[in-house]
Amino acid sequence: MLLERNIYLKKLCKVRDAKLIKTLTGPRRCGKTTVFLQFIKILKKDIRDYQIIYINFDKRENKYLIDIEQLENYIDERIIRGIKMYLFLDEISNVNGFEDLVAKYFKNKHIDIYLSGSNSYLSSTHLKSKFFNRMVSIKMLPFTFHEFYDLHAGNEKCKQQLYKKYCQCGGIPILMHFLADEELVEIIVNSIIDGILGRHVIPRFNIRNILLLKKVLEFAMINIGKYFDANDVVEFLVKNKFRHTSCKTIETYIKSLQDCFMLVTIQKYDIIEDRADIYFYKIYALDINVRNLITNRDYNFDFDMQLENIVLINVFLKFQKIYTGVFSIIDENENVEIYEVDFVCINKTDKLYIQVCENLADVEQYLKKTSTLQKLDDGRKLLLTNSKVEEQPFEDIEIKEVVDFLLE
């Protein structure tokens, strides 16, 4: 059961042979290696095997290549002068000081370079400046529902059943073989979580208090879809018998977890002022099953917030910018009324406002979400729900079932 990740393969094919360093970044176990191997298979349709150098630094047999001199010798021995070569360095972040080595091969006009990593360093401003912005970064996520649906040969009859399964199990590719065994799925996901923390977060940020890190992660995952306040975390830790911790430490831990794709932060965006506020943001998980295991919660618990998270995961790669929106209006009595929009999704030629209302029968929520959208005078407006949609009562607001939206 193997799905071609066409979202990413098309992007790689598009930049093939361009004089750029191509980077593929995303959370551990989201399928970066598989995409590289699928892309290599495409390359082999018109080039020879010896033109490809592929090294996976997560493989035990390649551990000796983490030494920069050994790695350089290995690559030099395989490069054929004057011949087009394709160099794939999978999980290159495991190699200390790889930047100078990559820069050396980048100077060779006959070498096309592809890197992958499980932290955001490969897409960082620092690294881009080191290579004079001659980089293109492709962000990768676990399966979207559309991919999950295609993997299981979905059709109209089983659409709702697959949607429910996706909401419960998330989109980590390796789990697709074991969905019938909940206990095994839990074991695998917990090993992935420990792997991310132990191999990426803790050593990269030199974190000593591992229990504190895990508690901060738990708080963040409990409070998905809410504005983050470090002071709330401090209070949470005190209640859980931890000693007082500074807000600065909490922010550092959040940054470290974001850096290694355990979570994503979405900035607040003032719709009227047309500006983002970097100091206010909401936190979401990059996989809902990982989130529920961290918090020890059933997927039915607080499903309204989980549904919002699922929508975010599935629009994340479709838009250049995604914010959580806010705007204020002064009413006739000069009272300030504040309105929130779940997601403001922006591309060069498109702006989409999304509100998520799990159940249309929740009249209060329904009216709150739709009245907010009605007050906006630009962009497309969309209300997503798990309820069956039988009518469209608004001219400028489309109401759609989440499952159909995710399959677009």
mmCIF file of N, CA, C and O in Angstrom, residues 11-48:
data_model
loop_
_atom_site.group_PDB
_atom_site.id
_atom_site.type_symbol
_atom_site.label_atom_id
_atom_site.label_comp_id
_atom_site.label_asym_id
_atom_site.label_seq_id
_atom_site.Cartn_x
_atom_site.Cartn_y
_atom_site.Cartn_z
ATOM 1 N N LYS A 11 6.200 19.327 -7.504
ATOM 2 C CA LYS A 11 7.065 20.462 -7.146
ATOM 3 C C LYS A 11 8.522 20.130 -7.423
ATOM 4 O O LYS A 11 9.278 20.971 -7.920
ATOM 5 N N LEU A 12 8.934 18.903 -7.093
ATOM 6 C CA LEU A 12 10.321 18.507 -7.344
ATOM 7 C C LEU A 12 10.614 18.443 -8.839
ATOM 8 O O LEU A 12 11.682 18.875 -9.287
ATOM 9 N N CYS A 13 9.664 17.923 -9.597
ATOM 10 C CA CYS A 13 9.850 17.849 -11.057
ATOM 11 C C CYS A 13 9.957 19.251 -11.661
ATOM 12 O O CYS A 13 10.720 19.478 -12.604
ATOM 13 N N LYS A 14 9.212 20.178 -11.102
ATOM 14 C CA LYS A 14 9.203 21.541 -11.614
ATOM 15 C C LYS A 14 10.551 22.228 -11.437
ATOM 16 O O LYS A 14 10.967 23.031 -12.284
ATOM 17 N N VAL A 15 11.249 21.921 -10.332
ATOM 18 C CA VAL A 15 12.534 22.594 -10.062
ATOM 19 C C VAL A 15 13.732 21.727 -10.430
ATOM 20 O O VAL A 15 14.880 22.111 -10.197
ATOM 21 N N ARG A 16 13.480 20.575 -11.008
ATOM 22 C CA ARG A 16 14.576 19.704 -11.422
ATOM 23 C C ARG A 16 15.526 20.455 -12.353
ATOM 24 O O ARG A 16 15.113 21.158 -13.261
ATOM 25 N N ASP A 17 16.813 20.306 -12.080
ATOM 26 C CA ASP A 17 17.906 20.880 -12.875
ATOM 27 C C ASP A 17 18.024 22.395 -12.764
ATOM 28 O O ASP A 17 18.957 22.983 -13.328
ATOM 29 N N ALA A 18 17.124 23.049 -12.056
ATOM 30 C CA ALA A 18 17.296 24.479 -11.806
ATOM 31 C C ALA A 18 18.494 24.660 -10.881
ATOM 32 O O ALA A 18 18.724 23.845 -9.982
ATOM 33 N N LYS A 19 19.267 25.714 -11.092
ATOM 34 C CA LYS A 19 20.466 25.924 -10.278
ATOM 35 C C LYS A 19 20.062 26.472 -8.913
ATOM 36 O O LYS A 19 20.283 27.638 -8.560
ATOM 37 N N LEU A 20 19.441 25.574 -8.150
ATOM 38 C CA LEU A 20 18.964 25.866 -6.802
ATOM 39 C C LEU A 20 19.224 24.647 -5.928
ATOM 40 O O LEU A 20 19.246 23.508 -6.428
ATOM 41 N N ILE A 21 19.400 24.876 -4.649
ATOM 42 C CA ILE A 21 19.433 23.762 -3.691
ATOM 43 C C ILE A 21 17.992 23.502 -3.272
ATOM 44 O O ILE A 21 17.307 24.391 -2.785
ATOM 45 N N LYS A 22 17.526 22.278 -3.502
ATOM 46 C CA LYS A 22 16.140 21.937 -3.176
ATOM 47 C C LYS A 22 16.088 21.288 -1.800
ATOM 48 O O LYS A 22 16.847 20.345 -1.523
ATOM 49 N N THR A 23 15.230 21.790 -0.929
ATOM 50 C CA THR A 23 15.113 21.228 0.414
ATOM 51 C C THR A 23 13.692 20.746 0.663
ATOM 52 O O THR A 23 12.726 21.430 0.315
ATOM 53 N N LEU A 24 13.592 19.585 1.267
ATOM 54 C CA LEU A 24 12.306 18.987 1.629
ATOM 55 C C LEU A 24 12.278 18.889 3.146
ATOM 56 O O LEU A 24 13.079 18.172 3.755
ATOM 57 N N THR A 25 11.391 19.662 3.777
ATOM 58 C CA THR A 25 11.352 19.689 5.235
ATOM 59 C C THR A 25 9.979 19.290 5.743
ATOM 60 O O THR A 25 8.959 19.570 5.108
ATOM 61 N N GLY A 26 9.952 18.639 6.894
ATOM 62 C CA GLY A 26 8.682 18.235 7.480
ATOM 63 C C GLY A 26 8.912 17.360 8.690
ATOM 64 O O GLY A 26 10.047 16.948 8.978
ATOM 65 N N PRO A 27 7.841 17.050 9.422
ATOM 66 C CA PRO A 27 7.986 16.253 10.642
ATOM 67 C C PRO A 27 8.517 14.857 10.365
ATOM 68 O O PRO A 27 8.381 14.321 9.264
ATOM 69 N N ARG A 28 9.137 14.305 11.367
ATOM 70 C CA ARG A 28 9.665 12.944 11.273
ATOM 71 C C ARG A 28 8.538 11.977 10.933
ATOM 72 O O ARG A 28 7.422 12.092 11.421
ATOM 73 N N ARG A 29 8.830 11.034 10.037
ATOM 74 C CA ARG A 29 7.898 9.988 9.620
ATOM 75 C C ARG A 29 6.725 10.498 8.783
ATOM 76 O O ARG A 29 5.691 9.854 8.706
ATOM 77 N N CYS A 30 6.905 11.667 8.149
ATOM 78 C CA CYS A 30 5.826 12.149 7.286
ATOM 79 C C CYS A 30 5.996 11.678 5.848
ATOM 80 O O CYS A 30 5.142 11.947 5.000
ATOM 81 N N GLY A 31 7.121 10.994 5.548
ATOM 82 C CA GLY A 31 7.286 10.392 4.224
ATOM 83 C C GLY A 31 8.299 11.079 3.321
ATOM 84 O O GLY A 31 8.276 10.896 2.103
ATOM 85 N N LYS A 32 9.233 11.837 3.887
ATOM 86 C CA LYS A 32 10.223 12.537 3.056
ATOM 87 C C LYS A 32 11.091 11.559 2.280
ATOM 88 O O LYS A 32 11.359 11.763 1.094
ATOM 89 N N THR A 33 11.540 10.497 2.946
ATOM 90 C CA THR A 33 12.375 9.496 2.266
ATOM 91 C C THR A 33 11.618 8.853 1.119
ATOM 92 O O THR A 33 12.158 8.669 0.020
ATOM 93 N N THR A 34 10.369 8.519 1.354
ATOM 94 C CA THR A 34 9.542 7.896 0.308
ATOM 95 C C THR A 34 9.429 8.809 -0.903
ATOM 96 O O THR A 34 9.531 8.367 -2.051
ATOM 97 N N VAL A 35 9.215 10.108 -0.668
ATOM 98 C CA VAL A 35 9.108 11.060 -1.781
ATOM 99 C C VAL A 35 10.417 11.142 -2.552
ATOM 100 O O VAL A 35 10.419 11.162 -3.799
ATOM 101 N N PHE A 36 11.539 11.175 -1.852
ATOM 102 C CA PHE A 36 12.831 11.183 -2.537
ATOM 103 C C PHE A 36 12.984 9.935 -3.416
ATOM 104 O O PHE A 36 13.400 10.023 -4.573
ATOM 105 N N LEU A 37 12.632 8.790 -2.868
ATOM 106 C CA LEU A 37 12.779 7.551 -3.631
ATOM 107 C C LEU A 37 11.817 7.505 -4.817
ATOM 108 O O LEU A 37 12.155 6.988 -5.891
ATOM 109 N N GLN A 38 10.620 8.052 -4.649
ATOM 110 C CA GLN A 38 9.673 8.124 -5.754
ATOM 111 C C GLN A 38 10.172 9.075 -6.838
ATOM 112 O O GLN A 38 10.018 8.807 -8.033
ATOM 113 N N PHE A 39 10.796 10.168 -6.419
ATOM 114 C CA PHE A 39 11.351 11.120 -7.385
ATOM 115 C C PHE A 39 12.544 10.508 -8.119
ATOM 116 O O PHE A 39 12.707 10.699 -9.338
ATOM 117 N N ILE A 40 13.376 9.766 -7.401
ATOM 118 C CA ILE A 40 14.515 9.078 -8.033
ATOM 119 C C ILE A 40 14.022 8.088 -9.086
ATOM 120 O O ILE A 40 14.620 7.958 -10.164
ATOM 121 N N LYS A 41 12.916 7.430 -8.785
ATOM 122 C CA LYS A 41 12.327 6.498 -9.754
ATOM 123 C C LYS A 41 11.923 7.231 -11.031
ATOM 124 O O LYS A 41 12.097 6.712 -12.148
ATOM 125 N N ILE A 42 11.404 8.450 -10.882
ATOM 126 C CA ILE A 42 11.051 9.262 -12.049
ATOM 127 C C ILE A 42 12.315 9.645 -12.825
ATOM 128 O O ILE A 42 12.356 9.574 -14.064
ATOM 129 N N LEU A 43 13.363 10.044 -12.094
ATOM 130 C CA LEU A 43 14.618 10.426 -12.736
ATOM 131 C C LEU A 43 15.202 9.280 -13.559
ATOM 132 O O LEU A 43 15.747 9.493 -14.650
ATOM 133 N N LYS A 44 15.091 8.072 -13.045
ATOM 134 C CA LYS A 44 15.710 6.914 -13.694
ATOM 135 C C LYS A 44 15.060 6.547 -15.018
ATOM 136 O O LYS A 44 15.566 5.680 -15.737
ATOM 137 N N LYS A 45 13.968 7.214 -15.338
ATOM 138 C CA LYS A 45 13.343 6.972 -16.637
ATOM 139 C C LYS A 45 14.194 7.518 -17.780
ATOM 140 O O LYS A 45 14.089 7.049 -18.916
ATOM 141 N N ASP A 46 15.027 8.516 -17.470
ATOM 142 C CA ASP A 46 15.847 9.083 -18.557
ATOM 143 C C ASP A 46 17.305 9.338 -18.164
ATOM 144 O O ASP A 46 18.027 10.026 -18.888
ATOM 145 N N ILE A 47 17.744 8.810 -17.018
ATOM 146 C CA ILE A 47 19.169 8.890 -16.677
ATOM 147 C C ILE A 47 19.639 7.532 -16.169
ATOM 148 O O ILE A 47 18.828 6.649 -15.856
ATOM 149 N N ARG A 48 20.950 7.369 -16.042
ATOM 150 C CA ARG A 48 21.546 6.117 -15.573
ATOM 151 C C ARG A 48 21.609 6.078 -14.039
ATOM 152 O O ARG A 48 21.670 7.115 -13.388
#
